[in-house]
Short mmCIF file of C-alpha atoms in Angstrom, two decimals:
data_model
loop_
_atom_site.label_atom_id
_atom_site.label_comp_id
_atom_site.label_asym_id
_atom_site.label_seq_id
_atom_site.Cartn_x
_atom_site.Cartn_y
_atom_site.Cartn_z
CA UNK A 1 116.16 80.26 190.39
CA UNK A 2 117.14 82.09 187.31
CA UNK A 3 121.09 82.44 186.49
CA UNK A 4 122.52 85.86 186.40
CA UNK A 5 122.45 87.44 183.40
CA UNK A 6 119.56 85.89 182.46
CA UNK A 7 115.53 85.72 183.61
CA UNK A 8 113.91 83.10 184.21
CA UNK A 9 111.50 84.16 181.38
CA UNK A 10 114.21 83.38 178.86
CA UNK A 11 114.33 79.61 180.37
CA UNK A 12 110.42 78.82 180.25
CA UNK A 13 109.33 80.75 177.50
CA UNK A 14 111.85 81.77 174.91
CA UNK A 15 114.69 78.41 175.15
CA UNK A 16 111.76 75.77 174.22
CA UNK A 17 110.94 77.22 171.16
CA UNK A 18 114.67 76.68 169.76
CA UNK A 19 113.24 73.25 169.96
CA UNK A 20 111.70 73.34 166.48
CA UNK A 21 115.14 72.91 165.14
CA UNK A 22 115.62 69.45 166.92
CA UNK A 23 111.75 68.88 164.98
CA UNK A 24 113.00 70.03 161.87
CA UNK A 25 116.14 68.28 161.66
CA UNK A 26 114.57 65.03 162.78
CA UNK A 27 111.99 65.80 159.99
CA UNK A 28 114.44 66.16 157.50
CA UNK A 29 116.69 63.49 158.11
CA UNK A 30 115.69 60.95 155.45
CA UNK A 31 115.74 63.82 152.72
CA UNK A 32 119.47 64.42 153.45
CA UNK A 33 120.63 62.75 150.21
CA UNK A 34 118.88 64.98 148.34
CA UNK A 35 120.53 68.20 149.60
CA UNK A 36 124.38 66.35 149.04
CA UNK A 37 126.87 67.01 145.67
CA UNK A 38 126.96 63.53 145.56
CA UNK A 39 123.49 62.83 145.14
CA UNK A 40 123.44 60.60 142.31
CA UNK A 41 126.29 58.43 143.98
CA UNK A 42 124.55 58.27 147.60
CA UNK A 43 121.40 56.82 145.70
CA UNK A 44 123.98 53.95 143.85
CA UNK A 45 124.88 53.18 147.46
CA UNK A 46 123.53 49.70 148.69
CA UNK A 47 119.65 49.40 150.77
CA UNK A 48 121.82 48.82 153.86
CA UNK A 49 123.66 51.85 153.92
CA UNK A 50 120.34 53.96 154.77
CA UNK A 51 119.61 51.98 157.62
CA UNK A 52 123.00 52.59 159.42
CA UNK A 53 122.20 55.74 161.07
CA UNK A 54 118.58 54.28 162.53
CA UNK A 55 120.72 50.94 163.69
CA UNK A 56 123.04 53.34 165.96
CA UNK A 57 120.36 55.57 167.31
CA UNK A 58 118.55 52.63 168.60
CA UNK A 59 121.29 51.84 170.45
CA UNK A 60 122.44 54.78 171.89
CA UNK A 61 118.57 55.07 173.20
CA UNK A 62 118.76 51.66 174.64
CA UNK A 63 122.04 52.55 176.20
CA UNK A 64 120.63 56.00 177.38
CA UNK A 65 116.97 54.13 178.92
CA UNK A 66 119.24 51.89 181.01
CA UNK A 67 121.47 54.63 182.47
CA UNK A 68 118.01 56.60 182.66
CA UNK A 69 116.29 53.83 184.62
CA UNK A 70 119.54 53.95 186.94
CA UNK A 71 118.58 57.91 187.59
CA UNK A 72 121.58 59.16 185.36
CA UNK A 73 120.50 62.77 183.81
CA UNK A 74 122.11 64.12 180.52
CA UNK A 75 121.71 68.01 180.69
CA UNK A 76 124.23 68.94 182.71
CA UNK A 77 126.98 66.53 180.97
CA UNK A 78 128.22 69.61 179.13
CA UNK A 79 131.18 67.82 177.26
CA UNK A 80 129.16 64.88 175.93
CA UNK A 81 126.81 67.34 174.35
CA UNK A 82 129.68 69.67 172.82
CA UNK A 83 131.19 66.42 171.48
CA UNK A 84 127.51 65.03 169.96
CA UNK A 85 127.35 68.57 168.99
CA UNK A 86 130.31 68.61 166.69
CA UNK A 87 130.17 65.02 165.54
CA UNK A 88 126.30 66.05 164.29
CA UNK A 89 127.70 68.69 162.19
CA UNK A 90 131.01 67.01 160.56
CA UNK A 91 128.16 63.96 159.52
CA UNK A 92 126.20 66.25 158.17
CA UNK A 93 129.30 68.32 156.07
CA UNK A 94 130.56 64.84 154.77
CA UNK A 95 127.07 63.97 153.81
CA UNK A 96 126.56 67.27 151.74
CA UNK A 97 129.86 67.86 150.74
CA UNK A 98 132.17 64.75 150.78
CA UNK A 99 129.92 61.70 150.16
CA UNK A 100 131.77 60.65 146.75
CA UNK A 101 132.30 57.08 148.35
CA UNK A 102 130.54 54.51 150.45
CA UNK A 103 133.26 54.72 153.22
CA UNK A 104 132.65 58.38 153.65
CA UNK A 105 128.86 58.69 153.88
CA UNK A 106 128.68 55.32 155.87
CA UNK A 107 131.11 56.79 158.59
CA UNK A 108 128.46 60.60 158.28
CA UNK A 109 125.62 58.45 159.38
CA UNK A 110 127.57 56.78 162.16
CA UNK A 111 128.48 60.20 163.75
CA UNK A 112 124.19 61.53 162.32
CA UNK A 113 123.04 58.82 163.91
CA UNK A 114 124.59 58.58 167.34
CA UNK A 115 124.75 61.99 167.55
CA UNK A 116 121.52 62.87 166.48
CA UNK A 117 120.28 60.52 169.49
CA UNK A 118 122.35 62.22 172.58
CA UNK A 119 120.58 65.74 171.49
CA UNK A 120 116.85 64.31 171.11
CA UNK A 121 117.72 63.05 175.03
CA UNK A 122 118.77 66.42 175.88
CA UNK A 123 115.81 67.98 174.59
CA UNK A 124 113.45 65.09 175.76
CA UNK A 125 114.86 65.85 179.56
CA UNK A 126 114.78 69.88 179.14
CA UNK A 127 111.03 70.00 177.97
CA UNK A 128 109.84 67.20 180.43
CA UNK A 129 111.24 69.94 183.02
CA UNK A 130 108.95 72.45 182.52
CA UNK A 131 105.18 72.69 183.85
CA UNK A 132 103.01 70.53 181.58
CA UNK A 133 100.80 73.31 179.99
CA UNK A 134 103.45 75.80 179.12
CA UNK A 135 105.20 72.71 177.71
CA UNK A 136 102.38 71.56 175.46
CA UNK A 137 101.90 75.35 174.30
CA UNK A 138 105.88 74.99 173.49
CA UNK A 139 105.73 71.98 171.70
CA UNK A 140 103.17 72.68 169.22
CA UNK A 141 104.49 76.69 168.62
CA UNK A 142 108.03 74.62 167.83
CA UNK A 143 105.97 72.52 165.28
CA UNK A 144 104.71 74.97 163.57
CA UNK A 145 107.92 76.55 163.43
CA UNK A 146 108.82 73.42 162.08
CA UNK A 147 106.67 73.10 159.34
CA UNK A 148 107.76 76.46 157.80
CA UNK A 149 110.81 75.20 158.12
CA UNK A 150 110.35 72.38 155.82
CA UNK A 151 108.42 74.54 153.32
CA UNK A 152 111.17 77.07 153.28
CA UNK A 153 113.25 74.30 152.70
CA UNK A 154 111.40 72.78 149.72
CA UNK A 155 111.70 76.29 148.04
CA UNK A 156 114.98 77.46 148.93
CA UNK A 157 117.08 77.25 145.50
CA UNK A 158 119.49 74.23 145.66
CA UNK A 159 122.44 75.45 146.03
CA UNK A 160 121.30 76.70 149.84
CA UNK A 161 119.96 74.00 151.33
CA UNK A 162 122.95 72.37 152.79
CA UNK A 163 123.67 75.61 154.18
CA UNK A 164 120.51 75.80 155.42
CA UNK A 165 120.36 72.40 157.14
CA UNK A 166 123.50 73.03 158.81
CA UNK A 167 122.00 76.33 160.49
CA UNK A 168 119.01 74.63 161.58
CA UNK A 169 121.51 71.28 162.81
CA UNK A 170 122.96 74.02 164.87
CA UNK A 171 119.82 74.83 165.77
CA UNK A 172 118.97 72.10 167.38
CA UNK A 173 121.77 71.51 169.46
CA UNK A 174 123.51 74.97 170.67
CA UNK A 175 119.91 76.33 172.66
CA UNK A 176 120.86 73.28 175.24
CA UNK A 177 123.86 75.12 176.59
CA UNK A 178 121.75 77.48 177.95
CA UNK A 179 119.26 75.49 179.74
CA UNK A 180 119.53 76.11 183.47
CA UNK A 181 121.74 73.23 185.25
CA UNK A 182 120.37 71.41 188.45
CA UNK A 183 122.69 71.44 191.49
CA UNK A 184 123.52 68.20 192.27
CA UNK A 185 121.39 68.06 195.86
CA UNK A 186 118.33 66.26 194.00
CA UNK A 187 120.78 63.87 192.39
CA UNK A 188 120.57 62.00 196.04
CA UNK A 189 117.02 61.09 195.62
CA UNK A 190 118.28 59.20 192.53
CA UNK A 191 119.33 56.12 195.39
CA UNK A 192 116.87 54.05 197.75
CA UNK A 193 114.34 52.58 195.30
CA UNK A 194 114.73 55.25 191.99
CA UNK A 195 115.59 52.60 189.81
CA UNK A 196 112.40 50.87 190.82
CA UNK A 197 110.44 53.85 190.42
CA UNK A 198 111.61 54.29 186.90
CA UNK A 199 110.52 50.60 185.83
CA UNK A 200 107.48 51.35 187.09
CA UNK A 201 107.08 54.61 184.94
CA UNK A 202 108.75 52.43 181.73
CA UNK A 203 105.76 49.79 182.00
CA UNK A 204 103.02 52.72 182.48
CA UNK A 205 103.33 52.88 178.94
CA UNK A 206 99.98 51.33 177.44
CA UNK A 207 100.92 48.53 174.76
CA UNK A 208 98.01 49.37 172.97
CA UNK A 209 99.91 52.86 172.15
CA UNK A 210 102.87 50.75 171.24
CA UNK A 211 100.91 49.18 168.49
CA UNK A 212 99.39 52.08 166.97
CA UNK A 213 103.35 53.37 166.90
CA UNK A 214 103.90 49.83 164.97
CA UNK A 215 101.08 50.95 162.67
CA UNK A 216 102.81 54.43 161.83
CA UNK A 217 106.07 52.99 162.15
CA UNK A 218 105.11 50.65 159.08
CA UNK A 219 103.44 53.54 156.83
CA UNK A 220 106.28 55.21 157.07
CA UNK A 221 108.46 53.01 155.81
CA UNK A 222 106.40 52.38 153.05
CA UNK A 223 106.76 56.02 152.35
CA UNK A 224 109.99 55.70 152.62
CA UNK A 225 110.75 52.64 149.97
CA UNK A 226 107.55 53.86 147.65
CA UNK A 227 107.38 56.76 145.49
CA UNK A 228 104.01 57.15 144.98
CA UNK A 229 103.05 59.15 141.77
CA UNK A 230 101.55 62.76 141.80
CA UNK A 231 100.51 64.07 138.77
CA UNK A 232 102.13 67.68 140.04
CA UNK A 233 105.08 67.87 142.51
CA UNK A 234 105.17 71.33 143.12
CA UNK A 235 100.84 71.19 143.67
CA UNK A 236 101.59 67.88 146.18
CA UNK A 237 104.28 70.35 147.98
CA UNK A 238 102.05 72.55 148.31
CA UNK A 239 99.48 70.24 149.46
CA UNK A 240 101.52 68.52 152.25
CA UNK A 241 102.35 72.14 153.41
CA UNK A 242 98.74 73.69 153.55
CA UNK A 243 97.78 70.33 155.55
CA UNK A 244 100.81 70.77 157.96
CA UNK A 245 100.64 74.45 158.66
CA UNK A 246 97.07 74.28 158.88
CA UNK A 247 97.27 71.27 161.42
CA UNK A 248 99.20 72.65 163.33
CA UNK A 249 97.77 76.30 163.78
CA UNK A 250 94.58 74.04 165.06
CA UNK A 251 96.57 72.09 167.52
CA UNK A 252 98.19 75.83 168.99
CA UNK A 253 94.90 77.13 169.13
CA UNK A 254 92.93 74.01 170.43
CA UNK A 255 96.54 73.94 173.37
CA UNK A 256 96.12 77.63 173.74
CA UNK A 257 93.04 77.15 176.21
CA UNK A 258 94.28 77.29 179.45
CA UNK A 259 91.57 76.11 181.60
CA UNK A 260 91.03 72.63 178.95
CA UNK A 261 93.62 70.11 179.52
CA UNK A 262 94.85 68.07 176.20
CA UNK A 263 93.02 64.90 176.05
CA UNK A 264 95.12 62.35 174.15
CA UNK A 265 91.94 60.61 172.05
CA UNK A 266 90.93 64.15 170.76
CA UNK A 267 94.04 64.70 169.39
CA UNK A 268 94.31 61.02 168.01
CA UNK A 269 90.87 60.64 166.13
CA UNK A 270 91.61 63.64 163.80
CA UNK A 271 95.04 62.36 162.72
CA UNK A 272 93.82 58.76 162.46
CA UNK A 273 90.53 59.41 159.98
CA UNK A 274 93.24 62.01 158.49
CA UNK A 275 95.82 59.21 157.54
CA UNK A 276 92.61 57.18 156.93
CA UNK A 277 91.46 59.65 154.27
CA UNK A 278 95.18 59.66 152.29
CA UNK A 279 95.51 55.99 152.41
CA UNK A 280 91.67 55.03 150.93
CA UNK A 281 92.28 57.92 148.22
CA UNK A 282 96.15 56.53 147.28
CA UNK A 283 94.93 53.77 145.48
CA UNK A 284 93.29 56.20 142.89
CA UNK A 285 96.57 57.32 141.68
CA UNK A 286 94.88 59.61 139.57
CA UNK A 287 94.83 63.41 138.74
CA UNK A 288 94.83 65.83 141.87
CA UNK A 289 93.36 62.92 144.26
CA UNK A 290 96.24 61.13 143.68
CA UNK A 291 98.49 64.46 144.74
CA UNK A 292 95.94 65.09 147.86
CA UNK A 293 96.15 61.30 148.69
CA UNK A 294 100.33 61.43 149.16
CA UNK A 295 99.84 64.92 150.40
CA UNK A 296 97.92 63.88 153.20
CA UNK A 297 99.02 60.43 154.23
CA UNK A 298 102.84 62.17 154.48
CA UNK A 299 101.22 64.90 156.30
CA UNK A 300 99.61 62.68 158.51
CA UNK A 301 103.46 61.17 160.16
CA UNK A 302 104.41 64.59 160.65
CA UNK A 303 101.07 65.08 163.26
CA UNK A 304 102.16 61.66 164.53
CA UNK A 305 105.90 62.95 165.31
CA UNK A 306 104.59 65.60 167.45
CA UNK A 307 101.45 64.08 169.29
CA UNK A 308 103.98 61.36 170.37
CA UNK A 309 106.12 64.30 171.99
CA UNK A 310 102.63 65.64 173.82
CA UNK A 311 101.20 62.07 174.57
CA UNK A 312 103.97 60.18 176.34
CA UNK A 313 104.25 62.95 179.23
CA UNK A 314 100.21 62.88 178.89
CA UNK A 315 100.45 59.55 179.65
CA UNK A 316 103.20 60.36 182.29
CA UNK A 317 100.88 62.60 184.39
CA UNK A 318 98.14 60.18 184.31
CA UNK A 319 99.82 57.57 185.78
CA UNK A 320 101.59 59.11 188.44
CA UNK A 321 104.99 58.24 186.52
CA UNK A 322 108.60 59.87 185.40
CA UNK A 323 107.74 61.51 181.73
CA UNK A 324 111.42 61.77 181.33
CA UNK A 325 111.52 58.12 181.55
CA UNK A 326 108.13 57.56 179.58
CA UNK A 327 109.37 60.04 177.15
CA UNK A 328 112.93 58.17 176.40
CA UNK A 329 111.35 54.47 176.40
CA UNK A 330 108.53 55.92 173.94
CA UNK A 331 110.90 57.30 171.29
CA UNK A 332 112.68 54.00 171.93
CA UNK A 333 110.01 51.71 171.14
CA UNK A 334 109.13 54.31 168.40
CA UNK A 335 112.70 53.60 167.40
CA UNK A 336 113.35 50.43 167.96
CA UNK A 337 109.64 49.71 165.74
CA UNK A 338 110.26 51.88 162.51
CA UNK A 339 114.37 49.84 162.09
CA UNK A 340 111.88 46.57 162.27
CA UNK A 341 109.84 47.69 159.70
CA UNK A 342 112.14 48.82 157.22
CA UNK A 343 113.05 45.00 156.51
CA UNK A 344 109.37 43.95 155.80
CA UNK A 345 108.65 47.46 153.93
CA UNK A 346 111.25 46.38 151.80
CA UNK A 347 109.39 43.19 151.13
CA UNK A 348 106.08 44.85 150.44
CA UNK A 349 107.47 46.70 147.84
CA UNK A 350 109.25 44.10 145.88
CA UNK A 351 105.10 41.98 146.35
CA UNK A 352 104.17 45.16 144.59
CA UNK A 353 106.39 45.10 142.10
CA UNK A 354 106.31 41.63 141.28
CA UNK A 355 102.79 41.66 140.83
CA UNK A 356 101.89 39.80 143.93
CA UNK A 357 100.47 42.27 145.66
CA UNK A 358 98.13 45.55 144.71
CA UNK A 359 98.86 48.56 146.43
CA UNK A 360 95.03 48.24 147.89
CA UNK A 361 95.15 45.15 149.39
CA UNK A 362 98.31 46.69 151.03
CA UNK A 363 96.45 50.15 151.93
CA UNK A 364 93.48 47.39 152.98
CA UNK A 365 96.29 45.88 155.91
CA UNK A 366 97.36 49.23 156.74
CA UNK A 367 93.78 50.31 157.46
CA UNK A 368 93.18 47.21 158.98
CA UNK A 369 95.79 47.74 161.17
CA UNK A 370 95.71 51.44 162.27
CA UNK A 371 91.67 50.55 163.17
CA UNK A 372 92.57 47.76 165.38
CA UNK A 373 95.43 49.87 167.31
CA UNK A 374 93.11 52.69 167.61
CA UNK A 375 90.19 50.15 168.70
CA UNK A 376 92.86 49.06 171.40
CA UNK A 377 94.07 52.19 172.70
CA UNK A 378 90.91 53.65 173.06
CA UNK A 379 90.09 51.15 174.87
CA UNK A 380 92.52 51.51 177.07
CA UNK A 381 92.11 54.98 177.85
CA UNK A 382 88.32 54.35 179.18
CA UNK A 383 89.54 51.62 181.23
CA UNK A 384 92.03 54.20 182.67
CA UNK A 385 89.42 56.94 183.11
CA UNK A 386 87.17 54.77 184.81
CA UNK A 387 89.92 53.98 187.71
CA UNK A 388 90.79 57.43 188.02
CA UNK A 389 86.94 58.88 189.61
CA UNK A 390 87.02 62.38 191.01
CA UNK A 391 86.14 61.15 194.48
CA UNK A 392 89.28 59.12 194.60
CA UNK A 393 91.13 62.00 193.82
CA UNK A 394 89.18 63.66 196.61
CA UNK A 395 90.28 60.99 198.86
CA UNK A 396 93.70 61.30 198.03
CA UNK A 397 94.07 64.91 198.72
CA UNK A 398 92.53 64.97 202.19
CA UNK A 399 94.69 61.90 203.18
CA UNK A 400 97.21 64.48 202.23
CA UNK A 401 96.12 67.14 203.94
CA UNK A 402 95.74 65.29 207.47
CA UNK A 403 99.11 63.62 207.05
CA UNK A 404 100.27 67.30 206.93
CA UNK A 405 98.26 68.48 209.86
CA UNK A 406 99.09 65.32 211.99
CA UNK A 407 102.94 65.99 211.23
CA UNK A 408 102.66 69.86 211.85
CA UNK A 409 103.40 70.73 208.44
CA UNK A 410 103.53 74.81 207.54
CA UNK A 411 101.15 75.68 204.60
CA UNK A 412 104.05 76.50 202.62
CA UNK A 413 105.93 72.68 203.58
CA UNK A 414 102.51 71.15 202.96
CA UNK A 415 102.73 72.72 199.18
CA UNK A 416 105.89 70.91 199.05
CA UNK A 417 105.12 67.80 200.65
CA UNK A 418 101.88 67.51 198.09
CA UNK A 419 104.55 67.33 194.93
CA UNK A 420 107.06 65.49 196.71
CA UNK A 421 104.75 62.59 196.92
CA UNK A 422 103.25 63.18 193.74
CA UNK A 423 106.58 62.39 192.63
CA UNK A 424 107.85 66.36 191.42
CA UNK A 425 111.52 66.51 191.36
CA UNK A 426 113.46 69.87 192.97
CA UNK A 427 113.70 71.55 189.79
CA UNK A 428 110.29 70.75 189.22
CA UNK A 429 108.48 72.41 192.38
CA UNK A 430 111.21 75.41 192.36
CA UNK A 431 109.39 76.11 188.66
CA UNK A 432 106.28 75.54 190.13
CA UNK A 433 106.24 77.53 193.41
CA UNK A 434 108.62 80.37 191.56
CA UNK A 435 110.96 79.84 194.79
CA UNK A 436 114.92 79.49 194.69
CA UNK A 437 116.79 76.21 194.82
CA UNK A 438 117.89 76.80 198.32
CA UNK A 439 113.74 77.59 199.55
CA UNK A 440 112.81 75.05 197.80
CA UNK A 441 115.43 72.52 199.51
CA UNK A 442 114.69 74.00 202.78
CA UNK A 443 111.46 73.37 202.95
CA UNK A 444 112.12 69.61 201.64
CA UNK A 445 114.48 68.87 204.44
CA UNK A 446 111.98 70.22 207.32
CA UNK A 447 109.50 67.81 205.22
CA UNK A 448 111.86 65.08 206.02
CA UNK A 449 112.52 65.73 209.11
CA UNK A 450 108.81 66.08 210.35
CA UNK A 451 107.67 62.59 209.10
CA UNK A 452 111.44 61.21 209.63
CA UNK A 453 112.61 60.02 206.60
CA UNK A 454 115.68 60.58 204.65
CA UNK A 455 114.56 61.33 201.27
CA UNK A 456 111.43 61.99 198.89
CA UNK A 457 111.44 58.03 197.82
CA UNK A 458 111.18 57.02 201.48
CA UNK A 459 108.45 59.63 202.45
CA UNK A 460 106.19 58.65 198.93
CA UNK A 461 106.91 54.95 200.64
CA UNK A 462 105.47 56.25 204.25
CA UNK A 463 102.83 57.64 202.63
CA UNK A 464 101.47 54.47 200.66
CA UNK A 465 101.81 52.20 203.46
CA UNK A 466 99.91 55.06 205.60
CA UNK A 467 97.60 54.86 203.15
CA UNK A 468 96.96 50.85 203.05
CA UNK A 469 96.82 51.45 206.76
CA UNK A 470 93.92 53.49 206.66
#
């Protein structure tokens, strides 16, 4: 139901795109130094000091997954978000402005990095909301909002790009005080077995995805602790943003088909022989293949960063599962994976430097390892196509379908009772259906009622054991 003052357009179609400032800030992040007065003094600062804001933002995720996992929503807790809100900002001012000291910029990427954590929650639960092709659409317009955002950034003359950043940090966070609150009616369904349910979603997550995120989570850090030599910076700018922009006009288009649903392995081959091709040409270090080699293997994490935001809801669907949930224990892992690998990054470089390792053998192990993951995961998702046949499916939906009939079900309370068992929250079905909270709600209590239960988790419970049963 849309608020007054306000269609309902605005909510599904014009709020998600804000959400290219929450990709552009996260995308920027690490280059923070750069845009601060006290550049030269941040760089003096000790290895550790980098790592800070990571360390906190794992745990505020970890914190957030277990009060997820106990049905706990963080939309509508207005005050937390004004407070992340402002603390976001004031680390980012002392970071440009005030960073003279170790002290200062070590308390900016406490309040960055705990901050910065809250709002990618926020935006995590507000896009996981919305009906999974207008999301996908969303999601990749944002990133290629994104991308010119970081190429406006590159060229914007020096003096602007703190301003800049701020704008886009506000961005990124202001947008979620218009997304539409739930009433607190759905909230109920949270008790009687949610918590359960939400394991179940956390472990739907295929390991074999968890080690390709390893893989990534490694090459970027050796990005991060490596400065590979281009022969031209401005050309490997340029570079990097032709790949990106390009990229991700193909993944609009390719998401723009309505009637094809995104199929997670043809969106991971491309970016996997991409980051292929940058890491077999980096060894080179010569002339313009050197430039095209950095150009593309940095290009490749930014496709990475936004699959993972299209995959893990994917992956979601497939399985029946919470994508909020999925969502907020992938970026976790994701998380938790690239703070790991910043310690043995480290350790590669100083092999390199000593001598004791080439730079190919170490492109050879990353290789090595991004094969293997994708070997795994792939897999995996045969193994998972092969469960999922059409005629179970088939089954599925006329078990539905007589359960409806048998309990006398209207065709309008049978449309509801198909998503409640699916697993579709309130919100969820009210977006679906176009109906108002209070239809929607209506028809979910004479649902109830019929088959005489209490709630959605005890009806998708009658249903399963009706279905052993039978």
């Amino acid at each position: 139901m849309a608020k007054k003052g306000r269609s309902k357009a605005f909510d599904t179609t014009v709020l998600p795109l804000f959400f290219c400032c929450q990709l552009a800030t996260l995308g920027l992040l690490r280059q923070t130094p750069s845009y601060s007065l006290w550049e030269t003094e941040i760089n003096a600062f000790p290895v550790f000091s980098l790592w800070i804001a990571r360390i906190l933002s794992v745990a505020v995720l970890l914190v957030a997954l277990t009060m997820a996992l106990r049905g706990c929503r963080f939309l509508r807790l207005r005050t937390m978000l004004a407070v992340n809100g402002a603390s976001l900002l004031i680390g980012f001012v002392l970071t440009f402005y005030y960073a003279y000291s170790l002290p200062v910029y070590f308390a900016a990427q406490c309040l960055i990095g705990i901050a910065h954590a809250w709002i990618l929650l926020c935006w995590a639960e507000y896009l996981t909301s919305l009906e999974k092709p207008h999301r996908n659409r969303s999601i990749a317009f944002a990133a290629l909002i994104a991308v010119l955002i970081f190429t406006i950034m590159s060229a914007a003359p020096q003096s602007m790009q703190a301003v800049c950043f701020l704008a886009i940090a506000c961005g990124s966070v202001l947008p979620l005080f218009l997304t539409p609150q739930n009433d607190d009616e759905y909230d109920k369904e949270a008790s009687g077995g949610k918590a359960l349910d939400a394991r179940r979603s956390l472990a739907s997550i295929p390991w074999e995805l968890v080690v390709l995120m390893a893989s990534y989570a490694m090459l970027f850090r050796i990005l991060v602790f490596f400065n590979f030599p281009a022969v031209d910076g401005s050309m490997q700018t340029v570079a990097a943003a032709v790949i990106r922009i390009g990229g991700m006009i193909l993944l609009l288009l390719y998401l723009s088909r309505v009637q094809f649903a995104p199929n997670t392995q043809q969106m991971i081959i491309p970016l996997f022989f991409l980051t292929l091709l940058g890491l077999l040409l980096l060894p080179g270090r010569e002339g313009i293949v050197a430039t095209v080699a950095v150009a593309l293997v940095e290009s490749s994490w930014t496709f990475f960063y936004v699959l993972i935001w299209l995959i893990l809801p994917e992956i979601a669907n497939s399985k029946k599962a919470d994508p909020f949930i999925v969502l907020v224990g992938g970026w976790t892992a994701l998380n938790l994976l690239l703070l790991l690998a910043a310690p043995l990054a480290y350790f590669f470089e100083v092999q390199v430097n000593q001598g004791t390792l080439s730079l190919t053998a170490l492109v050879l192990i990353i290789v090595y390892t991004l094969a293997v993951a994708l070997l795994l995961y792939r897999n995996s998702a045969k193994r998972l196509l092969a469960k999922q046949s059409p005629s179970w499916e088939k089954e599925q939906e006329d078990h539905f379908a007589a359960l409806a009939e048998e309990h006398g079900l209207t065709p309008r309370e049978n449309d509801v009772f198909q998503l409640l068992v699916q697993g579709y929250s309130l919100p969820a079905i009210e977006k679906k259906f176009v109906l108002s909270h209070s239809t929607v709600k209506t028809h979910a209590r004479h649902v109830y009622e019929k088959f005489g239960v209490s709630g959605k988790q005890e009806l998708i419970e009658r249903v399963k054991r009706s279905q052993h049963i039978g």
